[in-house]
Amino acid sequence: MKRVFRNIGELSTATGSAAIGGRSQGKLLILHNAWLLEEDGVIAAIGEGNAPEADESVDCFGMLVTPGLVDCHTHLVFGGWREHELAMKLQGKTYLEILAAGGGILSTVRETRKANEDALYEKTRKLFLEMLAHGTTAVEIKSGYGLDLETERKQLRVVKRLKDEFHDVAATFLGAHAFPEGMDHEAYVELLCNEMIPAIAEERLADFVDAFCDDGVFSAEQSERILNTGKRFGLVPKLHADEIREIGGTETAARVGAISCDHLSETGKEGIRALKDGGVIAVMLPATSFYLKKPYGNFRGMIDAGVPVAVATDMNPGSTPNLSLPFAMTAGCLYGLITPAEMLTAATLNGAAAIGMADRLGTLEAGKQADFVVWDAENLDQLIYRYGTNRAAAVFKRGVRVSG
Ligand code: NIG
Ligand code: FE
């Protein structure tokens, strides 16, 4: 069955199937008075002017249409919430001080270990539907609130159920998110490499392996061992780096051939060069910088150096309990000093590339999946400018209206 979406005021999309680096990141295809023809969940054609004949015709009322957003970095499966940390934050306690006091990630670990798997699934599914309603049609989800095999498996089984139901959900094993309370650090790295990674990979519960490489958590050397082990077991490496301080994470990511290196709010010129030389996608997380009141990172320097930049929410109960990618996009434009055009590529095509889905997602081109959003906005600038309320009027996944 063919359906044509007509009367699109502005259709904005990146083009091409791989991550676009450098200044070309800002070059979008922009059509006015446009249409999009969809057949069996796939884009058949796009164009301007008179819409072609089809079995069904859908009026888009002059609104903006973009590809579905791709949130390539989230921690969506977790027990409890952490609103009680707000008071500590307001007293000036830092993220690491809260963690050292037994709060932070470790308090979510306690809650996640206790959580019933079905309840965890229902909670995650609800958050996922909220993300869909905000325009996100593909998502990456990390484990990392178990820090033991049983709970990490439980989190990843929840991700698998979501993947079976909604497609285009990537699973990342982040057992190296923190050290379990009372356990020797080296012993935990050994456990990760000798038992946890082999088991998770054998059960096919993850696509990617990740580690939190930073001050007070995993060293560059430990992270490298963990990512290389994951790689040996068929998992694609990603890395959390330079969120608090540069300790060699970007170089590690480049050396192991990571698909992406994420956070990067403290990354300097040498780190940017390492990402560029290693062909690593930089995943920036501006909503985290906002909530932690921390630097946003050198988005501009990365794009100018030719590093493909993606933007994600980092949705998690501690450092950023926000699931709106449009909010992160506005924050990233303002504080990362990049244009709405560069940002759209970051939140669609480059996000898809960061989770290995750019062959089918991230742009509106013939042959790609018909994942797109009709926004209550006249153009892309207006979407970025009118932040703070949800502007997604209708969300389509594989041609099916899933929200709005
Ligand atoms: O990406 N940086 C490490 N991990 C998460 C925070 C997780 C938490 O605080 O629960 C992040 O920001
Ligand atoms: Fe994260």
CSV table of C-alpha atoms and ligand atoms in Angstrom, one decimal:
chain,number,residue,atom,x,y,z
A,1,MET,CA,0.0,0.0,0.0
A,2,LYS,CA,1.3,3.5,-0.9
A,3,ARG,CA,0.7,6.5,1.2
A,4,VAL,CA,1.6,10.1,0.4
A,5,PHE,CA,2.3,12.7,3.1
A,6,ARG,CA,1.6,16.0,1.4
A,7,ASN,CA,1.4,19.7,2.3
A,8,ILE,CA,4.7,19.5,4.2
A,9,GLY,CA,5.8,23.1,4.8
A,10,GLU,CA,9.4,22.2,5.2
A,11,LEU,CA,11.1,18.8,4.8
A,12,SER,CA,14.6,18.9,6.3
A,13,THR,CA,17.0,15.9,6.2
A,14,ALA,CA,20.6,15.0,6.2
A,15,THR,CA,21.6,12.9,3.2
A,16,GLY,CA,24.0,10.0,2.7
A,17,SER,CA,24.3,6.8,4.6
A,18,ALA,CA,27.4,7.3,6.7
A,19,ALA,CA,28.2,9.9,9.3
A,20,ILE,CA,29.0,13.2,7.7
A,21,GLY,CA,32.1,14.8,9.1
A,22,GLY,CA,33.4,18.4,9.2
A,23,ARG,CA,31.6,21.3,7.7
A,24,SER,CA,29.4,19.2,5.5
A,25,GLN,CA,27.6,18.2,8.7
A,26,GLY,CA,25.7,21.5,8.2
A,27,LYS,CA,24.5,20.8,4.7
A,28,LEU,CA,20.9,19.6,4.7
A,29,LEU,CA,18.5,18.9,2.0
A,30,ILE,CA,15.6,21.3,2.6
A,31,LEU,CA,12.4,21.0,0.5
A,32,HIS,CA,9.5,23.4,0.6
A,33,ASN,CA,5.8,22.6,-0.1
A,34,ALA,CA,7.0,19.0,-0.1
A,35,TRP,CA,5.7,15.5,0.0
A,36,LEU,CA,6.9,12.1,1.1
A,37,LEU,CA,5.8,8.8,-0.5
A,38,GLU,CA,5.8,5.7,1.7
A,39,GLU,CA,5.3,2.1,0.7
A,40,ASP,CA,5.2,-0.8,3.1
A,41,GLY,CA,7.2,1.1,5.8
A,42,VAL,CA,9.9,2.3,3.5
A,43,ILE,CA,10.4,5.7,1.8
A,44,ALA,CA,9.6,5.4,-1.9
A,45,ALA,CA,10.4,9.0,-2.9
A,46,ILE,CA,10.4,12.6,-1.6
A,47,GLY,CA,9.8,15.8,-3.7
A,48,GLU,CA,8.5,19.3,-4.0
A,49,GLY,CA,5.3,20.6,-5.6
A,50,ASN,CA,2.4,18.4,-6.7
A,51,ALA,CA,2.2,15.2,-4.7
A,52,PRO,CA,2.0,11.9,-6.7
A,53,GLU,CA,-1.0,9.6,-6.6
A,54,ALA,CA,-1.2,7.0,-3.8
A,55,ASP,CA,-3.7,4.7,-2.1
A,56,GLU,CA,-4.0,7.1,0.8
A,57,SER,CA,-3.1,10.8,1.2
A,58,VAL,CA,-2.2,12.4,4.6
A,59,ASP,CA,-2.3,16.2,5.0
A,60,CYS,CA,0.7,17.6,7.0
A,61,PHE,CA,-0.9,21.1,7.3
A,62,GLY,CA,2.2,23.0,6.3
A,63,MET,CA,4.2,21.6,9.2
A,64,LEU,CA,7.9,20.6,9.4
A,65,VAL,CA,8.9,17.0,8.7
A,66,THR,CA,12.3,15.6,9.7
A,67,PRO,CA,13.7,12.0,10.1
A,68,GLY,CA,12.8,10.3,13.4
A,69,LEU,CA,15.3,11.4,16.0
A,70,VAL,CA,17.9,8.8,17.1
A,71,ASP,CA,18.9,8.8,20.8
A,72,CYS,CA,22.2,7.0,20.7
A,73,HIS,CA,23.1,7.2,24.4
A,74,THR,CA,20.6,6.4,27.3
A,75,HIS,CA,20.5,4.6,30.6
A,76,LEU,CA,16.8,3.9,30.4
A,77,VAL,CA,16.5,0.7,32.6
A,78,PHE,CA,16.8,1.5,36.3
A,79,GLY,CA,15.1,0.9,39.6
A,80,GLY,CA,13.8,4.0,41.6
A,81,TRP,CA,14.6,7.6,41.0
A,82,ARG,CA,17.0,10.1,42.7
A,83,GLU,CA,15.0,13.2,43.2
A,84,HIS,CA,16.4,13.3,46.8
A,85,GLU,CA,19.8,14.2,45.3
A,86,LEU,CA,18.4,17.5,44.2
A,87,ALA,CA,18.7,19.1,47.7
A,88,MET,CA,22.4,17.9,47.9
A,89,LYS,CA,23.1,19.4,44.5
A,90,LEU,CA,21.5,22.7,45.6
A,91,GLN,CA,23.9,22.7,48.6
A,92,GLY,CA,26.8,22.5,46.1
A,93,LYS,CA,27.7,18.8,46.4
A,94,THR,CA,29.3,17.5,43.2
A,95,TYR,CA,28.4,14.4,41.2
A,96,LEU,CA,31.5,12.6,42.5
A,97,GLU,CA,30.9,13.7,46.1
A,98,ILE,CA,27.3,12.3,46.0
A,99,LEU,CA,28.7,9.0,44.5
A,100,ALA,CA,31.4,8.8,47.2
A,101,ALA,CA,28.7,9.2,49.9
A,102,GLY,CA,27.1,6.0,48.6
A,103,GLY,CA,24.5,7.9,46.5
A,104,GLY,CA,24.7,8.4,42.8
A,105,ILE,CA,25.0,5.3,40.6
A,106,LEU,CA,25.4,3.0,43.6
A,107,SER,CA,22.0,3.9,45.0
A,108,THR,CA,20.4,3.2,41.7
A,109,VAL,CA,22.3,-0.1,41.7
A,110,ARG,CA,20.7,-1.1,45.0
A,111,GLU,CA,17.2,-0.2,43.6
A,112,THR,CA,17.8,-2.0,40.3
A,113,ARG,CA,19.0,-5.2,42.0
A,114,LYS,CA,15.8,-5.2,44.1
A,115,ALA,CA,13.5,-4.5,41.2
A,116,ASN,CA,11.2,-7.1,39.7
A,117,GLU,CA,11.9,-7.8,36.0
A,118,ASP,CA,8.3,-7.3,34.8
A,119,ALA,CA,8.0,-4.1,36.8
A,120,LEU,CA,11.3,-2.9,35.4
A,121,TYR,CA,10.0,-3.6,31.9
A,122,GLU,CA,6.8,-1.8,32.4
A,123,LYS,CA,8.6,1.3,33.8
A,124,THR,CA,11.1,1.3,30.9
A,125,ARG,CA,8.4,0.8,28.3
A,126,LYS,CA,6.5,3.8,29.7
A,127,LEU,CA,9.6,6.0,29.4
A,128,PHE,CA,10.3,4.6,25.9
A,129,LEU,CA,6.7,5.6,24.9
A,130,GLU,CA,7.4,9.1,26.3
A,131,MET,CA,10.5,9.3,24.2
A,132,LEU,CA,8.6,8.3,21.1
A,133,ALA,CA,6.1,11.0,21.8
A,134,HIS,CA,9.0,13.5,21.8
A,135,GLY,CA,10.1,12.4,18.4
A,136,THR,CA,12.7,9.7,19.2
A,137,THR,CA,12.2,6.6,16.9
A,138,ALA,CA,15.4,4.7,17.6
A,139,VAL,CA,17.3,4.4,20.9
A,140,GLU,CA,20.4,2.9,22.5
A,141,ILE,CA,20.0,1.6,26.0
A,142,LYS,CA,22.8,0.7,28.4
A,143,SER,CA,22.9,-1.7,31.4
A,144,GLY,CA,25.2,-0.7,34.2
A,145,TYR,CA,23.0,-0.5,37.3
A,146,GLY,CA,23.6,-4.1,38.3
A,147,LEU,CA,27.3,-4.5,38.5
A,148,ASP,CA,26.7,-8.2,38.9
A,149,LEU,CA,25.9,-10.7,36.2
A,150,GLU,CA,22.4,-11.5,37.4
A,151,THR,CA,21.2,-7.9,37.4
A,152,GLU,CA,23.0,-6.8,34.3
A,153,ARG,CA,21.3,-9.7,32.5
A,154,LYS,CA,18.0,-8.6,33.9
A,155,GLN,CA,18.4,-5.1,32.5
A,156,LEU,CA,19.5,-6.4,29.1
A,157,ARG,CA,16.5,-8.8,29.0
A,158,VAL,CA,14.3,-5.7,29.5
A,159,VAL,CA,16.1,-4.0,26.6
A,160,LYS,CA,15.6,-7.2,24.4
A,161,ARG,CA,11.8,-7.2,25.1
A,162,LEU,CA,11.6,-3.6,24.0
A,163,LYS,CA,13.7,-4.4,20.9
A,164,ASP,CA,11.3,-7.3,20.1
A,165,GLU,CA,8.3,-5.0,20.4
A,166,PHE,CA,9.6,-1.7,18.8
A,167,HIS,CA,12.7,-2.6,16.7
A,168,ASP,CA,15.7,-0.3,16.4
A,169,VAL,CA,16.7,-0.6,20.0
A,170,ALA,CA,20.4,-1.1,20.5
A,171,ALA,CA,21.7,-2.8,23.7
A,172,THR,CA,25.0,-1.9,25.4
A,173,PHE,CA,26.7,-3.8,28.2
A,174,LEU,CA,28.0,-1.2,30.7
A,175,GLY,CA,29.0,-3.5,33.5
A,176,ALA,CA,32.0,-1.1,33.8
A,177,HIS,CA,29.8,1.8,35.0
A,178,ALA,CA,31.1,1.9,38.6
A,179,PHE,CA,32.9,-0.5,41.0
A,180,PRO,CA,30.5,-2.6,43.2
A,181,GLU,CA,30.6,-1.6,46.8
A,182,GLY,CA,33.2,-3.4,48.9
A,183,MET,CA,34.9,-5.1,45.9
A,184,ASP,CA,38.5,-4.7,45.0
A,185,HIS,CA,38.7,-2.8,41.7
A,186,GLU,CA,41.1,-5.1,39.9
A,187,ALA,CA,39.1,-8.1,40.9
A,188,TYR,CA,36.0,-6.5,39.4
A,189,VAL,CA,37.8,-5.8,36.1
A,190,GLU,CA,38.9,-9.5,36.1
A,191,LEU,CA,35.3,-10.5,36.7
A,192,LEU,CA,34.0,-8.4,33.9
A,193,CYS,CA,36.6,-9.7,31.4
A,194,ASN,CA,36.6,-13.4,32.5
A,195,GLU,CA,32.9,-14.0,33.3
A,196,MET,CA,30.5,-11.2,32.7
A,197,ILE,CA,31.4,-10.2,29.1
A,198,PRO,CA,31.7,-13.8,27.8
A,199,ALA,CA,28.3,-14.6,29.3
A,200,ILE,CA,26.5,-11.5,28.0
A,201,ALA,CA,28.0,-12.0,24.6
A,202,GLU,CA,27.2,-15.7,24.4
A,203,GLU,CA,23.5,-15.0,25.4
A,204,ARG,CA,23.4,-12.3,22.7
A,205,LEU,CA,22.1,-9.8,25.1
A,206,ALA,CA,24.2,-6.9,23.9
A,207,ASP,CA,25.4,-5.3,20.6
A,208,PHE,CA,27.9,-2.9,22.2
A,209,VAL,CA,30.3,-2.8,25.2
A,210,ASP,CA,31.0,0.4,27.1
A,211,ALA,CA,33.0,1.6,30.1
A,212,PHE,CA,33.0,4.8,32.3
A,213,CYS,CA,36.6,6.0,31.8
A,214,ASP,CA,37.1,8.9,34.1
A,215,ASP,CA,38.5,10.2,37.4
A,216,GLY,CA,37.5,7.9,40.2
A,217,VAL,CA,36.0,5.2,38.0
A,218,PHE,CA,37.8,3.1,35.3
A,219,SER,CA,41.3,4.0,34.3
A,220,ALA,CA,42.2,4.2,30.6
A,221,GLU,CA,44.2,1.0,30.9
A,222,GLN,CA,41.3,-0.8,32.6
A,223,SER,CA,38.8,0.5,30.1
A,224,GLU,CA,41.1,-0.6,27.2
A,225,ARG,CA,41.2,-4.2,28.6
A,226,ILE,CA,37.4,-4.2,29.0
A,227,LEU,CA,36.7,-2.9,25.5
A,228,ASN,CA,39.2,-5.2,23.9
A,229,THR,CA,37.7,-8.2,25.7
A,230,GLY,CA,34.2,-7.1,24.5
A,231,LYS,CA,35.6,-6.8,21.0
A,232,ARG,CA,37.0,-10.4,21.1
A,233,PHE,CA,33.5,-11.6,22.0
A,234,GLY,CA,31.9,-9.7,19.1
A,235,LEU,CA,30.7,-6.6,20.9
A,236,VAL,CA,31.4,-3.2,19.3
A,237,PRO,CA,33.2,-0.8,21.7
A,238,LYS,CA,31.9,2.6,22.9
A,239,LEU,CA,33.4,4.7,25.7
A,240,HIS,CA,32.2,7.3,28.3
A,241,ALA,CA,35.2,9.7,28.5
A,242,ASP,CA,36.3,13.1,29.5
A,243,GLU,CA,33.1,13.9,31.5
A,244,ILE,CA,35.0,14.9,34.6
A,245,ARG,CA,38.6,15.0,33.5
A,246,GLU,CA,40.7,13.9,30.5
A,247,ILE,CA,42.5,10.7,31.5
A,248,GLY,CA,43.3,9.4,28.1
A,249,GLY,CA,39.8,8.1,27.1
A,250,THR,CA,39.7,9.5,23.6
A,251,GLU,CA,43.1,7.9,22.8
A,252,THR,CA,41.8,4.6,24.3
A,253,ALA,CA,38.6,4.8,22.2
A,254,ALA,CA,40.7,5.5,19.0
A,255,ARG,CA,43.1,2.7,19.8
A,256,VAL,CA,40.4,0.0,20.3
A,257,GLY,CA,38.5,1.3,17.2
A,258,ALA,CA,35.4,2.4,19.2
A,259,ILE,CA,32.4,3.3,17.1
A,260,SER,CA,31.8,6.3,19.4
A,261,CYS,CA,33.3,8.2,22.4
A,262,ASP,CA,30.7,9.9,24.5
A,263,HIS,CA,30.3,12.9,26.9
A,264,LEU,CA,33.6,14.7,26.0
A,265,SER,CA,32.7,17.9,27.8
A,266,GLU,CA,36.4,18.3,28.9
A,267,THR,CA,38.0,17.2,25.7
A,268,GLY,CA,40.8,19.4,24.4
A,269,LYS,CA,42.6,19.7,21.0
A,270,GLU,CA,44.6,16.5,21.4
A,271,GLY,CA,41.6,14.5,22.3
A,272,ILE,CA,39.8,15.9,19.2
A,273,ARG,CA,42.7,14.9,17.1
A,274,ALA,CA,42.6,11.4,18.5
A,275,LEU,CA,38.9,11.1,17.6
A,276,LYS,CA,39.5,12.4,14.1
A,277,ASP,CA,42.5,10.0,13.5
A,278,GLY,CA,40.6,7.1,14.9
A,279,GLY,CA,37.4,7.7,12.9
A,280,VAL,CA,35.4,7.8,16.2
A,281,ILE,CA,32.0,9.5,16.4
A,282,ALA,CA,31.8,12.1,19.2
A,283,VAL,CA,28.5,11.7,21.1
A,284,MET,CA,27.8,15.0,23.0
A,285,LEU,CA,25.4,15.1,25.8
A,286,PRO,CA,24.3,18.7,26.4
A,287,ALA,CA,21.4,18.0,28.7
A,288,THR,CA,23.8,16.3,31.1
A,289,SER,CA,26.0,19.4,31.1
A,290,PHE,CA,22.9,21.5,31.8
A,291,TYR,CA,21.8,19.4,34.8
A,292,LEU,CA,25.3,19.0,36.3
A,293,LYS,CA,26.1,22.7,35.6
A,294,LYS,CA,29.2,21.6,33.8
A,295,PRO,CA,31.0,22.6,30.5
A,296,TYR,CA,29.2,21.6,27.4
A,297,GLY,CA,32.3,20.6,25.4
A,298,ASN,CA,33.9,21.8,22.2
A,299,PHE,CA,31.2,20.8,19.6
A,300,ARG,CA,32.4,23.6,17.2
A,301,GLY,CA,36.1,22.5,17.4
A,302,MET,CA,35.1,18.9,16.7
A,303,ILE,CA,33.0,19.6,13.7
A,304,ASP,CA,35.6,22.0,12.3
A,305,ALA,CA,38.3,19.3,12.8
A,306,GLY,CA,36.2,16.9,10.8
A,307,VAL,CA,34.9,14.7,13.7
A,308,PRO,CA,31.3,13.6,13.1
A,309,VAL,CA,29.3,14.9,16.1
A,310,ALA,CA,26.1,13.1,17.4
A,311,VAL,CA,23.9,14.4,20.2
A,312,ALA,CA,21.9,12.2,22.6
A,313,THR,CA,20.0,12.7,25.9
A,314,ASP,CA,22.0,10.4,28.2
A,315,MET,CA,18.6,9.9,30.0
A,316,ASN,CA,19.4,8.4,33.4
A,317,PRO,CA,18.1,8.9,37.0
A,318,GLY,CA,21.1,10.9,38.2
A,319,SER,CA,23.0,13.2,35.9
A,320,THR,CA,20.1,14.0,33.6
A,321,PRO,CA,16.6,12.6,34.1
A,322,ASN,CA,15.5,14.2,30.8
A,323,LEU,CA,14.3,12.1,27.9
A,324,SER,CA,13.5,14.9,25.4
A,325,LEU,CA,16.1,14.9,22.6
A,326,PRO,CA,14.7,18.3,21.3
A,327,PHE,CA,15.6,19.8,24.6
A,328,ALA,CA,19.2,18.5,24.3
A,329,MET,CA,19.3,19.8,20.7
A,330,THR,CA,18.4,23.4,21.8
A,331,ALA,CA,21.0,23.3,24.6
A,332,GLY,CA,23.6,21.9,22.3
A,333,CYS,CA,23.0,24.6,19.7
A,334,LEU,CA,23.2,27.4,22.2
A,335,TYR,CA,26.1,26.2,24.3
A,336,GLY,CA,28.0,24.1,21.7
A,337,LEU,CA,27.7,26.9,19.2
A,338,ILE,CA,26.5,24.8,16.3
A,339,THR,CA,23.7,25.5,13.8
A,340,PRO,CA,20.2,23.8,13.8
A,341,ALA,CA,21.3,22.2,10.5
A,342,GLU,CA,24.4,20.7,12.1
A,343,MET,CA,22.3,19.7,15.1
A,344,LEU,CA,19.7,17.9,13.0
A,345,THR,CA,22.4,15.7,11.4
A,346,ALA,CA,23.8,15.1,14.9
A,347,ALA,CA,20.4,13.9,16.3
A,348,THR,CA,19.5,11.8,13.3
A,349,LEU,CA,22.2,10.5,10.8
A,350,ASN,CA,25.2,10.7,13.1
A,351,GLY,CA,23.2,9.2,16.0
A,352,ALA,CA,22.2,6.3,13.8
A,353,ALA,CA,25.8,5.9,12.7
A,354,ALA,CA,26.9,5.8,16.4
A,355,ILE,CA,24.7,2.7,16.9
A,356,GLY,CA,25.4,1.1,13.5
A,357,MET,CA,21.9,1.8,12.0
A,358,ALA,CA,22.8,4.5,9.5
A,359,ASP,CA,22.2,2.1,6.6
A,360,ARG,CA,18.4,2.2,7.3
A,361,LEU,CA,17.8,5.2,9.6
A,362,GLY,CA,18.7,8.8,10.0
A,363,THR,CA,17.7,10.4,6.7
A,364,LEU,CA,14.6,10.8,4.5
A,365,GLU,CA,15.7,9.1,1.3
A,366,ALA,CA,14.2,6.5,-1.0
A,367,GLY,CA,15.0,3.1,0.4
A,368,LYS,CA,15.3,4.2,4.0
A,369,GLN,CA,12.8,3.2,6.7
A,370,ALA,CA,9.8,5.5,6.9
A,371,ASP,CA,10.6,6.8,10.4
A,372,PHE,CA,9.8,10.5,10.6
A,373,VAL,CA,8.2,13.2,12.7
A,374,VAL,CA,5.7,15.9,11.8
A,375,TRP,CA,6.5,18.8,14.1
A,376,ASP,CA,4.2,21.6,15.1
A,377,ALA,CA,6.8,24.1,13.8
A,378,GLU,CA,7.1,25.9,10.5
A,379,ASN,CA,10.8,25.2,10.0
A,380,LEU,CA,13.8,23.7,11.7
A,381,ASP,CA,14.9,27.0,13.3
A,382,GLN,CA,11.5,27.2,14.9
A,383,LEU,CA,11.8,23.7,16.4
A,384,ILE,CA,15.1,24.6,18.1
A,385,TYR,CA,13.9,28.0,19.1
A,386,ARG,CA,10.5,27.0,20.7
A,387,TYR,CA,12.2,24.8,23.4
A,388,GLY,CA,10.5,23.6,26.6
A,389,THR,CA,7.3,22.2,25.2
A,390,ASN,CA,6.8,19.1,23.1
A,391,ARG,CA,6.4,20.1,19.4
A,392,ALA,CA,6.1,16.5,18.0
A,393,ALA,CA,2.6,16.5,16.4
A,394,ALA,CA,2.8,13.0,14.9
A,395,VAL,CA,5.5,10.3,15.0
A,396,PHE,CA,5.7,7.6,12.3
A,397,LYS,CA,7.8,4.4,12.7
A,398,ARG,CA,8.1,2.1,9.6
A,399,GLY,CA,5.2,4.1,8.2
A,400,VAL,CA,3.0,3.4,11.2
A,401,ARG,CA,1.7,6.3,13.3
A,402,VAL,CA,3.0,5.5,16.8
A,403,SER,CA,2.4,8.7,18.6
A,404,GLY,CA,0.4,11.9,18.2
B,1,NIG,O1,26.4,9.0,31.6
B,1,NIG,N1,28.7,9.1,33.5
B,1,NIG,C1,28.3,8.0,33.9
B,1,NIG,N2,27.0,7.5,33.9
B,1,NIG,C2,25.8,8.3,33.7
B,1,NIG,C3,25.2,8.7,35.0
B,1,NIG,C4,24.6,7.6,35.7
B,1,NIG,C5,23.9,8.0,37.0
B,1,NIG,O2,24.3,9.1,37.6
B,1,NIG,O3,23.1,7.2,37.4
B,1,NIG,C6,26.1,9.3,32.7
B,1,NIG,O4,25.9,10.5,33.0
B,2,FE,FE,26.0,8.0,30.0
